[in-house]
Amino acid sequence: MPEATALAWDTLARYRLIEILALWEGRVVASQLGEAFGIGRQQAQKVLRQYRAVAPGNLLYDESRKGFLPTESFAPRFVRGRVEEYLHLMGSDQAPASPFAGLSLASATTESLPLPSRKVSPRVVREIVKAARDEQRLEVTYASFTSPAGEDRILVPHTLVFAAGRWHVRAFCEKHRDYRDFVLSRFRGVPEPCGDMLGEHGIAEDMAWHTRVEVRLIPDRRLPPRERALIAGDFGMQNGELALSCRGPLVLYALREVGVNPHHVETEPRAQQVEIANAQALAPWIHWG
């Protein structure tokens, strides 16, 4: 993205939003830019014209859909085309995720660990987002440990979730007659709409999703007092305890984020550092074996 460094930060942020929406939602309209950046309709339309001038061939206006659609030759110039850019955007109240990325700002020397990005198809995400918004069913092919080659399912998706380093979609599965999490990188092919939701299988009926659960963590009690105090400070604990509130289905993910495996106790307490203080209360959510 060499041309990005020559743009003003606000222009760059607007172009990034255009590309993210075009790539992952398949449609961009002026009102989206207006809402994101607090600009009028005419100015938003001007931004779209300017983008089309610097990235010719990327967008084409579709009269029937009243918006700009990505062409078959669409190639992002201001974003990297990674699903995280779209999903982090949808999970925040700000304009495009990290709009300052790539800008030349003076700062202290920093380094981040490059973690692998799981491959997720834009076409898969587009169909999931559309189905969730329209409360529609999707026919999908989903790969799992029990069906590595993929298995046909009918899902009713309602929420995209980032947890434990992966993006999931929370959806009602007609095969299992229950709400489950499905990893986005495991969808095979492109999901196909197959009609409106049958019965009450939307987000409102996902009772587990609406249940708030408190996860209470404490320093590993096998550590000496000074080391327990050090861990308490690292985690910002109050009175030696950290209370995390999350949705019921996300409890296991929350534990993984802090390095706690509810099914295994590390032999070395310094490797584990924290432990669960209310394990019995969490048992329904972490499937004790």
Short mmCIF file of C-alpha atoms in Angstrom, two decimals:
data_model
loop_
_atom_site.label_atom_id
_atom_site.label_comp_id
_atom_site.label_asym_id
_atom_site.label_seq_id
_atom_site.Cartn_x
_atom_site.Cartn_y
_atom_site.Cartn_z
CA MET A 1 0.00 0.00 0.00
CA PRO A 2 2.66 2.57 -0.96
CA GLU A 3 0.15 5.26 -2.02
CA ALA A 4 -1.45 5.28 1.46
CA THR A 5 1.45 7.19 3.03
CA ALA A 6 0.81 10.18 0.76
CA LEU A 7 -2.79 10.64 1.93
CA ALA A 8 -4.13 12.68 4.82
CA TRP A 9 -5.19 10.41 7.69
CA ASP A 10 -8.92 11.24 7.35
CA THR A 11 -8.88 10.51 3.62
CA LEU A 12 -7.03 7.26 4.22
CA ALA A 13 -9.55 6.22 6.89
CA ARG A 14 -12.45 6.90 4.51
CA TYR A 15 -10.88 4.95 1.68
CA ARG A 16 -10.22 2.05 4.03
CA LEU A 17 -13.84 2.01 5.15
CA ILE A 18 -14.99 1.97 1.53
CA GLU A 19 -12.80 -1.01 0.72
CA ILE A 20 -13.71 -2.93 3.87
CA LEU A 21 -17.45 -2.55 3.23
CA ALA A 22 -17.12 -3.33 -0.46
CA LEU A 23 -15.03 -6.45 0.15
CA TRP A 24 -16.91 -7.96 3.09
CA GLU A 25 -20.47 -6.68 2.72
CA GLY A 26 -20.53 -6.37 -1.07
CA ARG A 27 -22.08 -2.88 -1.12
CA VAL A 28 -21.13 0.70 -0.20
CA VAL A 29 -23.49 3.68 0.06
CA ALA A 30 -22.86 7.32 0.88
CA SER A 31 -24.92 7.17 4.09
CA GLN A 32 -22.43 4.69 5.61
CA LEU A 33 -19.59 7.17 5.16
CA GLY A 34 -21.77 9.96 6.49
CA GLU A 35 -22.63 8.07 9.67
CA ALA A 36 -19.07 6.87 10.26
CA PHE A 37 -17.34 10.22 9.79
CA GLY A 38 -20.09 12.73 10.55
CA ILE A 39 -20.15 14.24 7.08
CA GLY A 40 -23.04 15.28 4.83
CA ARG A 41 -24.40 13.27 1.93
CA GLN A 42 -22.81 15.49 -0.73
CA GLN A 43 -19.39 15.26 0.89
CA ALA A 44 -19.76 11.48 1.23
CA GLN A 45 -20.64 11.21 -2.45
CA LYS A 46 -17.57 13.31 -3.24
CA VAL A 47 -15.39 10.88 -1.26
CA LEU A 48 -16.79 7.98 -3.26
CA ARG A 49 -16.03 9.80 -6.54
CA GLN A 50 -12.49 10.52 -5.36
CA TYR A 51 -11.98 6.90 -4.36
CA ARG A 52 -13.19 5.68 -7.75
CA ALA A 53 -10.70 8.06 -9.40
CA VAL A 54 -7.72 6.70 -7.46
CA ALA A 55 -8.89 3.07 -7.65
CA PRO A 56 -10.51 2.80 -11.09
CA GLY A 57 -12.26 -0.46 -11.83
CA ASN A 58 -12.90 -1.37 -8.19
CA LEU A 59 -16.50 -0.18 -7.77
CA LEU A 60 -19.52 -0.16 -10.05
CA TYR A 61 -22.83 1.55 -9.27
CA ASP A 62 -25.83 -0.77 -9.23
CA GLU A 63 -29.14 1.02 -9.75
CA SER A 64 -31.23 -1.85 -8.40
CA ARG A 65 -29.31 -1.98 -5.12
CA LYS A 66 -28.80 1.79 -4.89
CA GLY A 67 -25.12 1.48 -4.06
CA PHE A 68 -21.61 0.72 -5.28
CA LEU A 69 -20.68 -2.95 -5.63
CA PRO A 70 -17.20 -4.46 -5.96
CA THR A 71 -16.34 -5.52 -9.48
CA GLU A 72 -14.96 -8.94 -10.36
CA SER A 73 -11.52 -7.33 -10.61
CA PHE A 74 -11.79 -5.55 -7.23
CA ALA A 75 -8.35 -5.30 -5.62
CA PRO A 76 -7.96 -3.44 -2.30
CA ARG A 77 -5.31 -0.72 -2.31
CA PHE A 78 -5.71 0.78 1.16
CA VAL A 79 -6.42 -2.32 3.30
CA ARG A 80 -4.89 -5.77 3.36
CA GLY A 81 -8.10 -7.65 2.66
CA ARG A 82 -8.00 -9.59 5.93
CA VAL A 83 -11.23 -10.56 7.65
CA GLU A 84 -10.00 -9.07 10.94
CA GLU A 85 -10.27 -5.59 9.42
CA TYR A 86 -13.99 -6.01 8.86
CA LEU A 87 -14.82 -7.95 12.00
CA HIS A 88 -12.95 -5.61 14.32
CA LEU A 89 -14.73 -2.72 12.61
CA MET A 90 -18.11 -4.32 13.28
CA GLY A 91 -17.13 -4.91 16.89
CA SER A 92 -16.30 -1.28 17.64
CA ASP A 93 -18.09 2.05 17.65
CA GLN A 94 -15.34 3.71 15.64
CA ALA A 95 -14.60 4.17 11.95
CA PRO A 96 -12.37 1.53 10.33
CA ALA A 97 -10.37 -0.56 12.71
CA SER A 98 -6.92 0.95 13.26
CA PRO A 99 -7.32 3.85 10.78
CA PHE A 100 -3.90 5.11 11.84
CA ALA A 101 -2.13 1.92 10.81
CA GLY A 102 0.54 2.69 8.24
CA LEU A 103 0.77 6.39 9.08
CA SER A 104 4.21 7.82 9.84
CA LEU A 105 3.88 8.82 13.51
CA ALA A 106 6.85 9.27 15.80
CA SER A 107 6.73 6.79 18.66
CA ALA A 108 8.87 4.66 20.91
CA THR A 109 10.31 1.51 19.43
CA THR A 110 7.70 -1.24 19.53
CA GLU A 111 7.40 -4.79 18.29
CA SER A 112 4.39 -7.08 17.99
CA LEU A 113 4.31 -10.82 17.52
CA PRO A 114 2.95 -11.70 14.06
CA LEU A 115 0.23 -14.26 14.70
CA PRO A 116 -1.21 -16.40 11.91
CA SER A 117 -4.39 -15.12 10.29
CA ARG A 118 -6.95 -17.85 9.66
CA LYS A 119 -8.17 -17.82 6.09
CA VAL A 120 -11.76 -16.60 5.83
CA SER A 121 -13.58 -16.02 2.53
CA PRO A 122 -15.19 -12.60 2.00
CA ARG A 123 -18.08 -14.30 0.21
CA VAL A 124 -18.73 -16.49 3.26
CA VAL A 125 -18.79 -13.48 5.57
CA ARG A 126 -21.08 -11.53 3.22
CA GLU A 127 -23.69 -14.28 3.22
CA ILE A 128 -23.49 -14.77 7.00
CA VAL A 129 -23.86 -11.03 7.68
CA LYS A 130 -26.79 -10.76 5.30
CA ALA A 131 -28.54 -13.80 6.77
CA ALA A 132 -28.06 -12.52 10.33
CA ARG A 133 -29.49 -9.11 9.46
CA ASP A 134 -32.44 -10.55 7.52
CA GLU A 135 -33.08 -13.43 9.96
CA GLN A 136 -32.70 -16.00 7.23
CA ARG A 137 -31.53 -19.61 7.10
CA LEU A 138 -28.31 -20.59 5.37
CA GLU A 139 -27.38 -23.88 3.77
CA VAL A 140 -23.67 -24.36 4.48
CA THR A 141 -20.93 -26.96 4.24
CA TYR A 142 -19.01 -26.99 7.51
CA ALA A 143 -15.84 -28.92 8.33
CA SER A 144 -15.23 -30.24 11.85
CA PHE A 145 -13.22 -32.91 13.64
CA THR A 146 -16.08 -35.36 13.13
CA SER A 147 -16.46 -34.39 9.45
CA PRO A 148 -13.11 -33.02 8.21
CA ALA A 149 -14.25 -33.03 4.57
CA GLY A 150 -17.32 -30.97 5.40
CA GLU A 151 -20.94 -31.69 6.22
CA ASP A 152 -24.09 -29.96 4.96
CA ARG A 153 -26.01 -28.04 7.60
CA ILE A 154 -28.79 -25.47 7.88
CA LEU A 155 -27.85 -22.56 10.16
CA VAL A 156 -29.61 -19.43 11.39
CA PRO A 157 -26.73 -17.05 12.29
CA HIS A 158 -27.13 -14.11 14.64
CA THR A 159 -23.75 -12.82 15.95
CA LEU A 160 -20.09 -12.76 14.90
CA VAL A 161 -17.78 -13.44 17.84
CA PHE A 162 -14.03 -13.02 18.32
CA ALA A 163 -12.71 -15.30 21.03
CA ALA A 164 -9.58 -17.33 21.75
CA GLY A 165 -7.83 -15.94 18.69
CA ARG A 166 -10.53 -17.03 16.21
CA TRP A 167 -13.66 -15.59 14.67
CA HIS A 168 -16.87 -17.56 15.09
CA VAL A 169 -20.51 -17.12 14.21
CA ARG A 170 -23.12 -17.95 16.82
CA ALA A 171 -25.99 -19.70 15.06
CA PHE A 172 -28.93 -22.04 15.54
CA CYS A 173 -28.13 -25.42 13.97
CA GLU A 174 -31.17 -27.25 12.62
CA LYS A 175 -29.35 -30.60 12.71
CA HIS A 176 -28.61 -30.43 16.43
CA ARG A 177 -31.65 -28.28 17.28
CA ASP A 178 -29.46 -26.03 19.37
CA TYR A 179 -27.35 -22.87 19.28
CA ARG A 180 -23.66 -23.44 18.63
CA ASP A 181 -20.44 -21.65 17.63
CA PHE A 182 -19.04 -22.17 14.13
CA VAL A 183 -15.48 -21.17 13.20
CA LEU A 184 -15.48 -18.94 10.11
CA SER A 185 -12.38 -20.53 8.60
CA ARG A 186 -14.10 -23.94 8.52
CA PHE A 187 -16.86 -23.05 6.08
CA ARG A 188 -16.41 -24.73 2.70
CA GLY A 189 -17.76 -23.12 -0.45
CA VAL A 190 -20.26 -20.26 -0.27
CA PRO A 191 -23.33 -20.47 2.01
CA GLU A 192 -26.64 -20.27 0.17
CA PRO A 193 -29.80 -18.58 1.51
CA CYS A 194 -32.66 -21.05 1.94
CA GLY A 195 -35.59 -19.02 3.18
CA ASP A 196 -36.77 -17.17 6.24
CA MET A 197 -36.13 -18.40 9.75
CA LEU A 198 -38.50 -21.21 10.71
CA GLY A 199 -40.02 -20.73 14.14
CA GLU A 200 -38.31 -18.85 16.93
CA HIS A 201 -34.63 -19.52 16.34
CA GLY A 202 -33.19 -16.00 16.33
CA ILE A 203 -31.01 -14.18 18.80
CA ALA A 204 -33.95 -13.43 21.12
CA GLU A 205 -34.51 -17.15 21.72
CA ASP A 206 -30.84 -17.94 22.44
CA MET A 207 -31.28 -18.04 26.21
CA ALA A 208 -27.71 -19.11 26.91
CA TRP A 209 -26.42 -16.13 24.91
CA HIS A 210 -28.40 -13.73 27.11
CA THR A 211 -27.19 -15.32 30.35
CA ARG A 212 -24.43 -13.33 32.06
CA VAL A 213 -21.90 -15.38 34.01
CA GLU A 214 -19.25 -14.14 36.45
CA VAL A 215 -15.85 -15.77 36.15
CA ARG A 216 -13.80 -15.28 39.32
CA LEU A 217 -10.04 -15.76 39.14
CA ILE A 218 -7.41 -15.74 41.88
CA PRO A 219 -3.62 -16.22 41.89
CA ASP A 220 -2.61 -19.87 41.96
CA ARG A 221 -2.72 -20.80 45.65
CA ARG A 222 0.39 -22.96 45.30
CA LEU A 223 2.51 -19.82 44.79
CA PRO A 224 4.19 -18.13 47.77
CA PRO A 225 2.48 -14.94 49.06
CA ARG A 226 4.85 -12.49 47.33
CA GLU A 227 4.37 -14.17 43.97
CA ARG A 228 0.59 -14.25 44.45
CA ALA A 229 0.69 -10.51 45.12
CA LEU A 230 2.73 -10.01 41.94
CA ILE A 231 0.17 -11.93 39.84
CA ALA A 232 -2.69 -10.00 41.46
CA GLY A 233 -1.02 -6.77 40.38
CA ASP A 234 -0.46 -8.04 36.85
CA PHE A 235 -4.16 -8.80 36.42
CA GLY A 236 -5.42 -5.72 38.26
CA MET A 237 -7.15 -7.83 40.91
CA GLN A 238 -9.08 -6.25 43.75
CA ASN A 239 -8.57 -7.90 47.15
CA GLY A 240 -6.75 -10.72 45.41
CA GLU A 241 -9.55 -11.56 43.00
CA LEU A 242 -10.53 -10.70 39.42
CA ALA A 243 -14.20 -10.87 38.39
CA LEU A 244 -14.98 -11.10 34.68
CA SER A 245 -18.55 -10.91 33.38
CA CYS A 246 -19.27 -12.59 30.05
CA ARG A 247 -22.00 -14.41 28.18
CA GLY A 248 -22.49 -18.03 29.17
CA PRO A 249 -21.31 -19.57 25.87
CA LEU A 250 -18.13 -17.48 26.04
CA VAL A 251 -16.97 -18.61 29.48
CA LEU A 252 -14.62 -21.29 28.15
CA TYR A 253 -13.12 -18.79 25.69
CA ALA A 254 -12.60 -16.26 28.50
CA LEU A 255 -10.65 -18.84 30.48
CA ARG A 256 -8.48 -19.65 27.48
CA GLU A 257 -7.71 -15.95 27.02
CA VAL A 258 -6.19 -15.78 30.51
CA GLY A 259 -4.37 -19.09 30.11
CA VAL A 260 -6.56 -21.29 32.30
CA ASN A 261 -7.48 -24.79 31.16
CA PRO A 262 -10.41 -25.97 33.32
CA HIS A 263 -9.66 -29.59 32.42
CA HIS A 264 -5.96 -29.55 33.30
CA VAL A 265 -3.84 -28.18 36.15
CA GLU A 266 -0.27 -27.24 35.26
CA THR A 267 2.35 -29.00 37.34
CA GLU A 268 4.33 -25.77 37.65
CA PRO A 269 2.19 -23.03 39.29
CA ARG A 270 4.25 -20.27 37.68
CA ALA A 271 3.15 -21.59 34.29
CA GLN A 272 -0.53 -21.39 35.28
CA GLN A 273 -0.40 -18.26 37.46
CA VAL A 274 -4.18 -18.00 38.03
CA GLU A 275 -6.93 -20.44 38.91
CA ILE A 276 -10.72 -20.45 38.99
CA ALA A 277 -12.26 -19.44 42.31
CA ASN A 278 -15.87 -20.39 41.46
CA ALA A 279 -15.36 -23.61 39.51
CA GLN A 280 -18.61 -25.21 40.69
CA ALA A 281 -20.69 -22.27 39.45
CA LEU A 282 -19.01 -22.43 36.05
CA ALA A 283 -19.43 -26.18 35.59
CA PRO A 284 -22.50 -25.91 33.28
CA TRP A 285 -20.52 -23.65 30.93
CA ILE A 286 -17.22 -25.47 30.68
CA HIS A 287 -18.43 -29.08 30.42
CA TRP A 288 -16.34 -30.58 33.18
CA GLY A 289 -15.05 -33.98 32.15
#
